[in-house]
Coordinates of C-alpha atoms in Angstrom, one line a residue:
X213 CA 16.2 -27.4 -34.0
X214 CA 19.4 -28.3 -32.7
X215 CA 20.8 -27.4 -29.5
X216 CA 23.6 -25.4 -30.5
X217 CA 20.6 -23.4 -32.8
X218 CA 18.9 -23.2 -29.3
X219 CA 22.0 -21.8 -27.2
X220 CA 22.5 -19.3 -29.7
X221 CA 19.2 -18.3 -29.7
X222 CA 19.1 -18.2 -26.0
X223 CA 22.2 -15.8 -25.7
X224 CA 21.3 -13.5 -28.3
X225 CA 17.9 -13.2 -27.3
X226 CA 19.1 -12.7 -23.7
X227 CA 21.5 -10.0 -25.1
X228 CA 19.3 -8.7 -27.2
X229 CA 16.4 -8.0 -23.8
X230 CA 19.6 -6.9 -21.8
X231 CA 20.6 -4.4 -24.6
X232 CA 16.6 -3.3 -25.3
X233 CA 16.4 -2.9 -21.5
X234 CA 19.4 -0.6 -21.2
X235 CA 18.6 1.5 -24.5
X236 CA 15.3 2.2 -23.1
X237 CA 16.9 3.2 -20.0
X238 CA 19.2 5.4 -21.3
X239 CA 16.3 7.2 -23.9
X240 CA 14.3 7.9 -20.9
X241 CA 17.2 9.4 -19.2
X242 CA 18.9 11.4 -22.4
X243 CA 15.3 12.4 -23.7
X244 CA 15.7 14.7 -20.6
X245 CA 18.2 16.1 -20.6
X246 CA 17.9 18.5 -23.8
X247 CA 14.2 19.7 -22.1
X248 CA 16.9 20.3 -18.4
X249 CA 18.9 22.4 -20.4
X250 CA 16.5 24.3 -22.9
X251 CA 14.6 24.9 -19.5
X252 CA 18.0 26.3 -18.0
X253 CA 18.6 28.4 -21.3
X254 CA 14.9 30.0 -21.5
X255 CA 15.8 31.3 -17.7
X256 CA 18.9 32.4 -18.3
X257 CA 17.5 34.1 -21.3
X258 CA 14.5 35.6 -18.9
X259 CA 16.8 36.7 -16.3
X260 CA 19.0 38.9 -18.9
X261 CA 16.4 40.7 -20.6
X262 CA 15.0 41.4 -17.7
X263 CA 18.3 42.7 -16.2
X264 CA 18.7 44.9 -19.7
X265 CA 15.6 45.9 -19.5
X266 CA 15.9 47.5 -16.1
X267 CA 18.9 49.1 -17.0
X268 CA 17.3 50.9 -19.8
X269 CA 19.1 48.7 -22.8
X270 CA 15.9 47.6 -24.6
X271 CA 17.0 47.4 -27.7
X272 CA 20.5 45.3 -26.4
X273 CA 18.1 42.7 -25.0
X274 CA 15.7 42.6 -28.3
X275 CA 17.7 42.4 -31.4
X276 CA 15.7 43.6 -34.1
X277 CA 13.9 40.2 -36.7
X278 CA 15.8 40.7 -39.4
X279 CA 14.4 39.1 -43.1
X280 CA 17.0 36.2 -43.3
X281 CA 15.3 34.3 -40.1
X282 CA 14.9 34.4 -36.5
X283 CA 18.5 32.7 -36.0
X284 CA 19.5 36.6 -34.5
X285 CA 17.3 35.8 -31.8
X286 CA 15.2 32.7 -31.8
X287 CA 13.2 33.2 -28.9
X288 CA 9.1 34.3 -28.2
X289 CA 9.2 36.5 -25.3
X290 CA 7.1 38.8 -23.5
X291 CA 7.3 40.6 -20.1
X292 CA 5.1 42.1 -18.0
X293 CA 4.9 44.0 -14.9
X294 CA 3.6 41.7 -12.2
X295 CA 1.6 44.0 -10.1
X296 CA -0.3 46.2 -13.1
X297 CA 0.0 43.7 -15.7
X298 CA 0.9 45.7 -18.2
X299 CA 3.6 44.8 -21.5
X300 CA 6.7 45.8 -21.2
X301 CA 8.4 44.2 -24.0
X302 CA 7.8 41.8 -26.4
X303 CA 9.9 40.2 -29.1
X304 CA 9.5 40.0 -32.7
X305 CA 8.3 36.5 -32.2
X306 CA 6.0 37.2 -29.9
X307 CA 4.6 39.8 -32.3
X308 CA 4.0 37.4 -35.2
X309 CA 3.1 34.0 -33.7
X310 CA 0.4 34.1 -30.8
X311 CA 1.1 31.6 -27.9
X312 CA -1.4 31.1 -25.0
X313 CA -0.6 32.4 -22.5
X314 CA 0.7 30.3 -19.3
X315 CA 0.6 30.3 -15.2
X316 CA 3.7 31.7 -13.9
X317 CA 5.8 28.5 -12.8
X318 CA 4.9 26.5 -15.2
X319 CA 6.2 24.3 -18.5
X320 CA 4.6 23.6 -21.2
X321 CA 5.0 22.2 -25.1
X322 CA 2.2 23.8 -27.5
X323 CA 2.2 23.1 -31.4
X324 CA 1.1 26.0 -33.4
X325 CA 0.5 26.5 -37.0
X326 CA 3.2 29.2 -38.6
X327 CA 3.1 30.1 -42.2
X328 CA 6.6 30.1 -43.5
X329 CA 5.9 33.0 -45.4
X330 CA 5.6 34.8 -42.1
X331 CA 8.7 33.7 -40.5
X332 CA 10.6 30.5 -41.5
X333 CA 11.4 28.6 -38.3
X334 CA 12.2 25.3 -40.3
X335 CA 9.1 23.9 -40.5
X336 CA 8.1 21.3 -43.0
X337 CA 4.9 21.2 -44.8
X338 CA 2.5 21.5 -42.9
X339 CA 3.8 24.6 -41.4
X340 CA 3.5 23.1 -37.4
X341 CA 5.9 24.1 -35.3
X342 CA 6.2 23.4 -31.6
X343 CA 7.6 25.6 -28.7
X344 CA 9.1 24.9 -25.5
X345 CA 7.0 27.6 -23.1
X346 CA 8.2 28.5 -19.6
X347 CA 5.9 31.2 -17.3
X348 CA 8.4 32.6 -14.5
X349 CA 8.1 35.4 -11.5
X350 CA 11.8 37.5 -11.7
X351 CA 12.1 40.0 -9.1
X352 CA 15.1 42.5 -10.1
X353 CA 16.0 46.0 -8.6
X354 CA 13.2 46.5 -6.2
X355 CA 10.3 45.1 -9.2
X356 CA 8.7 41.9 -9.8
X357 CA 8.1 40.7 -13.6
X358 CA 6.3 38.0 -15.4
X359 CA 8.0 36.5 -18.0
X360 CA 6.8 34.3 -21.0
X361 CA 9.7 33.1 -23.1
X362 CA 9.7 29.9 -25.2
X363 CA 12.1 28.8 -28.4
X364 CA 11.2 26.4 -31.1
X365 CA 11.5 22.7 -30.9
X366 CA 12.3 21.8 -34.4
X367 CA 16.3 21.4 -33.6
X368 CA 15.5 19.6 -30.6
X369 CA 13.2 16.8 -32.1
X370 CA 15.4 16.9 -34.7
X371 CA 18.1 15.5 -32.3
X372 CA 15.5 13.2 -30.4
X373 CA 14.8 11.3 -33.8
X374 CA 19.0 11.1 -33.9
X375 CA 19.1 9.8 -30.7
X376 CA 16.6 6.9 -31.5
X377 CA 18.3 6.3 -35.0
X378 CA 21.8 5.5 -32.6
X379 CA 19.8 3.7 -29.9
X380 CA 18.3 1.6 -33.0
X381 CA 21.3 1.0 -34.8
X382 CA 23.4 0.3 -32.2
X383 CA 20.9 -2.1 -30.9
X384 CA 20.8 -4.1 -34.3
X385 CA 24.6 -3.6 -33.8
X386 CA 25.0 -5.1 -30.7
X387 CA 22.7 -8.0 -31.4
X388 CA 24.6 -8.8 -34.4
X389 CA 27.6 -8.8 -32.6
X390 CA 26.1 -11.1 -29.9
X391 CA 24.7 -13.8 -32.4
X392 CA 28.3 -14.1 -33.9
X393 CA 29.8 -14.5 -30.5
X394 CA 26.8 -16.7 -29.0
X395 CA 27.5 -19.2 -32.2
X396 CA 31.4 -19.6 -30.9
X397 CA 30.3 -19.8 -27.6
X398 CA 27.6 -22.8 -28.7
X399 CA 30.7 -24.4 -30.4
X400 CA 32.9 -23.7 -27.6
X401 CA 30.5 -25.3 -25.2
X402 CA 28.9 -28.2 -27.3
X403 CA 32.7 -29.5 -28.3
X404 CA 33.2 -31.7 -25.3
X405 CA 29.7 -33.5 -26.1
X406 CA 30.9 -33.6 -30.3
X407 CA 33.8 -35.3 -29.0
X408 CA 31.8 -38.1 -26.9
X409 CA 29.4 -38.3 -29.7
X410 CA 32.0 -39.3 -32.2
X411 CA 33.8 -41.6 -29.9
X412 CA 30.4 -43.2 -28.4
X413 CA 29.4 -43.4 -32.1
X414 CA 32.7 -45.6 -32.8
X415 CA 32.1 -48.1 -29.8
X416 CA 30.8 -51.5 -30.8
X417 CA 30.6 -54.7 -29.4
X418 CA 34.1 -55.3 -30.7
X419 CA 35.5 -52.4 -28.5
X420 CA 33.5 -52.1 -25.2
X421 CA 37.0 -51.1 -23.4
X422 CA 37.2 -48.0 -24.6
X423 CA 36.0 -44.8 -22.5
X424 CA 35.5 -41.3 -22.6
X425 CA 38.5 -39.7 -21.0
X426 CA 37.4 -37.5 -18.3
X427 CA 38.8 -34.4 -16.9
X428 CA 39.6 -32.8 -13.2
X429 CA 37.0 -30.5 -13.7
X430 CA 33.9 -31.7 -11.8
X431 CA 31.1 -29.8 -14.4
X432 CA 28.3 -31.3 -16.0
X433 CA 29.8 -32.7 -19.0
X434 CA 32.8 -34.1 -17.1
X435 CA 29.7 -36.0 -15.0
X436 CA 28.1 -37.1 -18.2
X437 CA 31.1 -38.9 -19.3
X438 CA 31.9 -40.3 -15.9
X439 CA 28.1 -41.6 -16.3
X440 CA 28.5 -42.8 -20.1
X441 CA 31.7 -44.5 -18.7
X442 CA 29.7 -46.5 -15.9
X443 CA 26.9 -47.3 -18.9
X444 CA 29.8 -48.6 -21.0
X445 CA 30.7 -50.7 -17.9
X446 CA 27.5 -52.2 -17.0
X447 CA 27.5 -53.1 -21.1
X448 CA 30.7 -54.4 -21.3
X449 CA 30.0 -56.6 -18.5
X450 CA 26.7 -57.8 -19.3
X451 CA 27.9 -58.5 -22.9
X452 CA 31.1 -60.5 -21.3
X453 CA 28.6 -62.5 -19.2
X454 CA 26.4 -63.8 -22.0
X455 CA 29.7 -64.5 -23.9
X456 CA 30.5 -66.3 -20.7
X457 CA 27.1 -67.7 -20.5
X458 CA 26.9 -68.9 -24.3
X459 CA 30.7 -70.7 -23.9
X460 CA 30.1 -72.1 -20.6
X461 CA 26.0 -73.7 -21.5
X462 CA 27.8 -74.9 -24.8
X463 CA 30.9 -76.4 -22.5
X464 CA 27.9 -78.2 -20.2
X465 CA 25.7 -79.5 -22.8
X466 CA 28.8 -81.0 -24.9
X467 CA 30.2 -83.3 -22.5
X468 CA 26.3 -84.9 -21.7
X469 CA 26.1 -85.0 -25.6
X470 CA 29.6 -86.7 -26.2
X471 CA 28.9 -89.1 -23.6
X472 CA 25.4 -89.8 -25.1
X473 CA 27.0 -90.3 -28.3
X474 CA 29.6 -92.4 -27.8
X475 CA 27.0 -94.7 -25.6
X476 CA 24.5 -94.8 -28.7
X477 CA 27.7 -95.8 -31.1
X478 CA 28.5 -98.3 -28.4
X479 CA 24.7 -99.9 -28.6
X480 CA 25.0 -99.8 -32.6
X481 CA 28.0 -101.7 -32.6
X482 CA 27.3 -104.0 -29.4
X483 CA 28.4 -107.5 -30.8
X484 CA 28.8 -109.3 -27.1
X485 CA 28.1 -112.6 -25.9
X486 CA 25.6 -110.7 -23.2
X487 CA 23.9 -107.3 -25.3
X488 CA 21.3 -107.3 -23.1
X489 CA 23.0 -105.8 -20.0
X490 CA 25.1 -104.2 -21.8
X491 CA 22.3 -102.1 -23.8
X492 CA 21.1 -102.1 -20.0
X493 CA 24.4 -99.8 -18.9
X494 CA 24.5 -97.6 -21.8
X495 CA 20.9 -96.8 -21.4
X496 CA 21.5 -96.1 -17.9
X497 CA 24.3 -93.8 -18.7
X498 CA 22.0 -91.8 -21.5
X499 CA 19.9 -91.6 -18.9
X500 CA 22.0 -89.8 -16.4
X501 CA 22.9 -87.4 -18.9
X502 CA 19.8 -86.7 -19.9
X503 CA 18.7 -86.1 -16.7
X504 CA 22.3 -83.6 -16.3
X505 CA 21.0 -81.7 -19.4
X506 CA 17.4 -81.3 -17.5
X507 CA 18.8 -79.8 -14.9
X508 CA 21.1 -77.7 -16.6
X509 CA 18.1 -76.2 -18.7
X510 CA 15.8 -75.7 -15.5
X511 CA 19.0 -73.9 -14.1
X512 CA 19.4 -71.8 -17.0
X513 CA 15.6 -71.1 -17.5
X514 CA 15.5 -70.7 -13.8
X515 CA 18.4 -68.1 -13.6
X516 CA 17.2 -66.3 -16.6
X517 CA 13.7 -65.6 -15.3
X518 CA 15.0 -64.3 -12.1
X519 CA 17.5 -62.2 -13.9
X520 CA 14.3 -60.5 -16.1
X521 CA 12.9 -59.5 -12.9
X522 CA 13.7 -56.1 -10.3
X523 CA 11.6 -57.3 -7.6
X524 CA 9.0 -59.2 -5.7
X525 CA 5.3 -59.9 -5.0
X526 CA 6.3 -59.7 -1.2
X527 CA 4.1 -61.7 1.3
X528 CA 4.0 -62.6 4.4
X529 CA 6.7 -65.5 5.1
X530 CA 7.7 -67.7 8.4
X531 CA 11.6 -68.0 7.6
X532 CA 11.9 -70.4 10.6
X533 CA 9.5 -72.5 9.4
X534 CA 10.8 -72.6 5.8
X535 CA 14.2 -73.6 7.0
X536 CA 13.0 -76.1 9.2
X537 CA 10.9 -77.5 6.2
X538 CA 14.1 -77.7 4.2
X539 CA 15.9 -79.1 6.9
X540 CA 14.1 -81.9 7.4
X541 CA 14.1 -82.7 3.4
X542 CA 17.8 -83.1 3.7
X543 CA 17.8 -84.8 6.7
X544 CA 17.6 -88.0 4.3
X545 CA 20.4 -87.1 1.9
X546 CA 22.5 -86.4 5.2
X547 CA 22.4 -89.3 7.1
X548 CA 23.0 -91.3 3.4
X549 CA 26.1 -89.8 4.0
X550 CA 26.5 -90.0 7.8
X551 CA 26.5 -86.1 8.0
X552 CA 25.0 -84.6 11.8
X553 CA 22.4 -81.5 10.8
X554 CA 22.9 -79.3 14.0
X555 CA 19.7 -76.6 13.7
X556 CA 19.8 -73.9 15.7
X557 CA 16.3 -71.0 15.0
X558 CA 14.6 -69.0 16.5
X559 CA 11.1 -70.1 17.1
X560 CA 9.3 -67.4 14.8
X561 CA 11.0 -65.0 12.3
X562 CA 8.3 -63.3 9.8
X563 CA 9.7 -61.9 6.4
X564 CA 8.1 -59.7 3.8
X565 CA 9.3 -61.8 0.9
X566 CA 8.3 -65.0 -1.9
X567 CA 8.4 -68.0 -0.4
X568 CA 8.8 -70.1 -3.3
X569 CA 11.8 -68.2 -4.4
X570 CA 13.3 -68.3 -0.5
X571 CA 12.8 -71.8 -0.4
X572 CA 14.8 -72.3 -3.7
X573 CA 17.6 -70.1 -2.4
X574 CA 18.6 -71.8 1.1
X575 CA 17.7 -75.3 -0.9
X576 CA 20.4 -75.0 -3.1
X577 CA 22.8 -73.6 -0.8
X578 CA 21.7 -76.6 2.1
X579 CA 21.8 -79.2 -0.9
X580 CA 25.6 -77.7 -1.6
X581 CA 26.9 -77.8 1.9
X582 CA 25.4 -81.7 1.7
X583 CA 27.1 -82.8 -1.7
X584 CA 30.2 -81.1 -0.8
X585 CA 30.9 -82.6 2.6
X586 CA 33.3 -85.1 3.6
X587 CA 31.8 -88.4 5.1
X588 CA 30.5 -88.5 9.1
X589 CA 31.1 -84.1 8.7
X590 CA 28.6 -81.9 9.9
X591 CA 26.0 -79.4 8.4
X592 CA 24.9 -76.3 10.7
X593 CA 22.5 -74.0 10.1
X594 CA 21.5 -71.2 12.6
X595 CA 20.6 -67.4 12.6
X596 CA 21.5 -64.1 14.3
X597 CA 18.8 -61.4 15.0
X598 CA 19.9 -57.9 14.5
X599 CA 18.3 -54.7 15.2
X600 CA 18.0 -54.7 11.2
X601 CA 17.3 -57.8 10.1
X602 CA 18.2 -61.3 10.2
X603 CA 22.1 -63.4 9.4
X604 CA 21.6 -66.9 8.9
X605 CA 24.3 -69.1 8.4
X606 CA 25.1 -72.8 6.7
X607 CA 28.3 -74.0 7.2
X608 CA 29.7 -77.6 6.8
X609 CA 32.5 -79.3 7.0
X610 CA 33.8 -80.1 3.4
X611 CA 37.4 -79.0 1.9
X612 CA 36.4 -76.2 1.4
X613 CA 37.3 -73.4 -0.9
X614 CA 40.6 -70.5 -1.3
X615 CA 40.0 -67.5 0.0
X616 CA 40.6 -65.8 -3.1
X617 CA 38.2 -68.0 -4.8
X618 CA 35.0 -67.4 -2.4
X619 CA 33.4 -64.5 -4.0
X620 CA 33.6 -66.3 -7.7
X621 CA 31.8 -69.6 -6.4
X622 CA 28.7 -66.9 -6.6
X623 CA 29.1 -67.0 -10.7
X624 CA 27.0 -68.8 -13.3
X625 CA 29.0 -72.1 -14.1
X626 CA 31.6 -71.7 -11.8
X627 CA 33.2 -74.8 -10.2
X628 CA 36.0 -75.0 -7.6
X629 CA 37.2 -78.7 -9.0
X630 CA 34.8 -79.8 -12.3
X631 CA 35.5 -83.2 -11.2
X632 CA 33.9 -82.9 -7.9
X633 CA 31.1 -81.0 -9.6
X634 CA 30.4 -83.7 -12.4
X635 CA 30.1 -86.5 -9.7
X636 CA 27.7 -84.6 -7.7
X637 CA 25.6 -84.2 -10.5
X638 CA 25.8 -80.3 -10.2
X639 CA 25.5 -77.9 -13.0
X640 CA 27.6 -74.8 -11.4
X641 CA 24.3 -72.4 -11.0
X642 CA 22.9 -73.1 -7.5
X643 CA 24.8 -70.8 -5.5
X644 CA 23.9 -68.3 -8.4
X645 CA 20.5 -68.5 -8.6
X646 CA 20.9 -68.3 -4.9
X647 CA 22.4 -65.2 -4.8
X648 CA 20.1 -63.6 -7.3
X649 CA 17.1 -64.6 -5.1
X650 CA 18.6 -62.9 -2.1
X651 CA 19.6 -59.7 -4.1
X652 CA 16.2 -59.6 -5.0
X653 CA 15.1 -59.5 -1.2
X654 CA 17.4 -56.3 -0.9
X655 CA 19.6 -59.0 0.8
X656 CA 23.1 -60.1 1.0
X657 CA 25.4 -63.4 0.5
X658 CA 29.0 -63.9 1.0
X659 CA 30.8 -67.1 2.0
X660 CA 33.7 -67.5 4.4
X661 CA 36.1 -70.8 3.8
X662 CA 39.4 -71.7 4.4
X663 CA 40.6 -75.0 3.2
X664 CA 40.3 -78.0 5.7
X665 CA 38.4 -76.2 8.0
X666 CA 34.4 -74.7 8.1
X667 CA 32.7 -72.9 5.3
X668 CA 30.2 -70.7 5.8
X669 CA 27.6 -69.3 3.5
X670 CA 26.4 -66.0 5.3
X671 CA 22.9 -64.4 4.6
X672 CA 21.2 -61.7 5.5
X673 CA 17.5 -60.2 4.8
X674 CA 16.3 -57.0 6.5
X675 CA 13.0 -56.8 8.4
X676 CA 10.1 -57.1 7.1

């Protein structure tokens, strides 16, 4: 079922309880009234022939029953004098039909059977009719009566049944009329998510910029399409990097290839009064760039297993100790390169986090602030306790990099001069995988640099 089907179902159906709710109520309170008023008129009727009575105008009170009907005077009486019980008048309904007899005070409805050969009161065919009674006490002039009067109910069941047919029909009515206005309603309210349907179902990889426009309005569909919008973002991005990715791996892996081409051609075609060495330096060269295309696929493979990942086995981890460790690895690299490694930790700093993956993090960013260094600069590396965690910082003293270049050195391939990169032997994805590693520790990475002077890769891990 679809959801407009659903809404309108909903809204009628809710209508329709609303409208069954009120037409009960308003049965319960009309199928009163006609029994308030008949009561009323069988009083009044009481207290006049009573009044007649007393003033000696029988035959004004009782009209005689003529043959045509009983519409001259429709009503069973009988009164009776309340202290010697005796019958003072009674009409000539009362003289054909017999009606028990009731307590004085009280109502009552009785069904009797009259033949309409005796007096036609309208009944059908089975010759039932049904009375409103009413037993009263009238005192009047000094006397006290007892007074039995009750009056068909044919006319008024009659009009009970009409009442039902108008509740009925104006309840199929209503409901009706709600279904018809529930179905523009559906439409009005589904049309907003028609229009993001047909322009979400228009969106390829082709045309990731487009967007659902979205209005002023802050309601729920105007939040779905602000949602949509930041789904379309995340996509559009993703798909840009691994267009990014795809150029940028088949930028890396040509140049290793070209260069291992051209050395093979050069071996084919050596014709040299020494081949040997000169076999020697082209095998040297494949060599290097087979050993550049290595580390480019670890990278890569490296990168994208991190990136398949939301989290952590966390354990247990002496960060003081693992940067230490590293430390002294690259203590070798930096005095090839006359570079001072000033160290500044705190004796013990425990982490909840994976040590392997730590490890390769501030590895790559130490092995950076090595490679890119000038010769006889320095490498620091020393931390800052706060109340929330833990800022550790590598600087070094290379050329450093523009300031408006520092948060795209963080990006898979990216190089601040490709020369300097290609000497170094790097393949642009350390500080990357770097970063991913610390995002996955719920921590941060940002680097600080200004040409000429120190640059600082900042990191920070919360407590354990």
């Amino acid at each position: 079922m679809t959801v407009k089907k659903r809404i309108i179902l909903m809204v009628a159906g809710a209508g329709f309880i609303t409208s069954l709710l009120f037409s009960i109520v308003a049965f319960c309170e009309l199928i009163e009234q006609p029994f308030v008023l008949l009561d009323k008129e069988l009083k009044e009727e009481a207290y006049r022939t009573v009044e007649m009575i007393t003033m000696g105008h029988p035959e004004s009170a009782l009209p005689p029953y003529n043959s045509v009907g009983y519409e001259s005077y429709p009503y069973w009486l009988k009164i009776f004098d309340k202290d010697s019980k005796k019958l003072l008048y009674e009409s000539n309904l009362a003289r054909l039909i017999k009606l028990p007899s009731e307590k004085p005070g009280s109502k009552s409805i009785v069904s009797v059977i009259v033949k309409p050969e005796l007096v036609y009161l309208g009944q059908h065919n089975n010759a039932e009719v049904t009375f409103r009674i009413r037993s009263l006490w009238l005192p009047y002039a000094g006397r006290e009566f007892t007074v039995q009067i009750a009056r068909s109910m044919l006319k008024l069941k009659d009009e009970i049944w009409e009442l039902i047919f108008g509740l009925v029909a104006g309840l199929i009515f209503s409901s009706m009329i709600l279904i018809v206005i529930s179905y523009f309603v559906a439409g009005k309210i589904l049309k907003p998510i028609a229009a993001m349907r047909d322009l979400t179902h228009n969106i390829s990889e082709k045309n990731l910029d487009q967007r659902i426009p979205v209005g002023i309005e802050k309601d729920e569909f105007n939040e779905l399409a602000a949602t949509i919008n930041r789904m379309l973002d995340r996509l559009e991005y993703s798909f840009e990097k691994q267009k990014n990715l795809l150029f940028d791996t088949s930028h890396e892996i040509k140049t290793p290839l070209s260069t291992m081409r051209l050395a093979i051609d050069e071996i084919c075609s050596a014709n040299r009064e020494n081949p040997a060495l000169f076999q020697e330096e082209n095998l040297l060269r494949l060599k290097n760039q087979v050993l550049r295309m290595e580390r480019l696929v670890k990278d890569l493979l490296n990168l994208s297993s991190l990136e398949m990942i939301d989290g952590i086995r966390p354990e247990s981890v002496n960060l003081t100790d693992l940067l230490l460790s590293l430390a002294a690895d690259y203590c070798f690299m930096a005095d090839a390169q006359n570079i001072q490694m000033d160290i500044q930790l705190p004796d013990k700093y425990i982490i909840n986090g994976d040590a392997d993956k730590l490890n390769r993090a501030f590895s790559n960013i130490l092995d950076n602030a090595i490679k890119y260094n000038i010769n006889g600069g320095k490498v620091g590396v020393e931390s800052i306790q706060t109340s929330d965690g833990i800022r550790i910082t590598v600087s070094n003293t290379g050329p450093g990099v523009a300031g408006n270049e520092t948060d795209k050195v963080f990006e898979q391939f990216y190089r601040v001069e490709k020369s300097r990169s290609v000497r170094h032997g790097g393949s642009g994805l350390g500080l990357a995988i770097a970063k991913r590693i610390i995002v996955l520790h719920k921590g941060t990475i940002i680097m600080e640099s200004k040409q000429e002077k120190l640059t600082r890769v900042i990191v920070f891990l919360p407590n354990a």
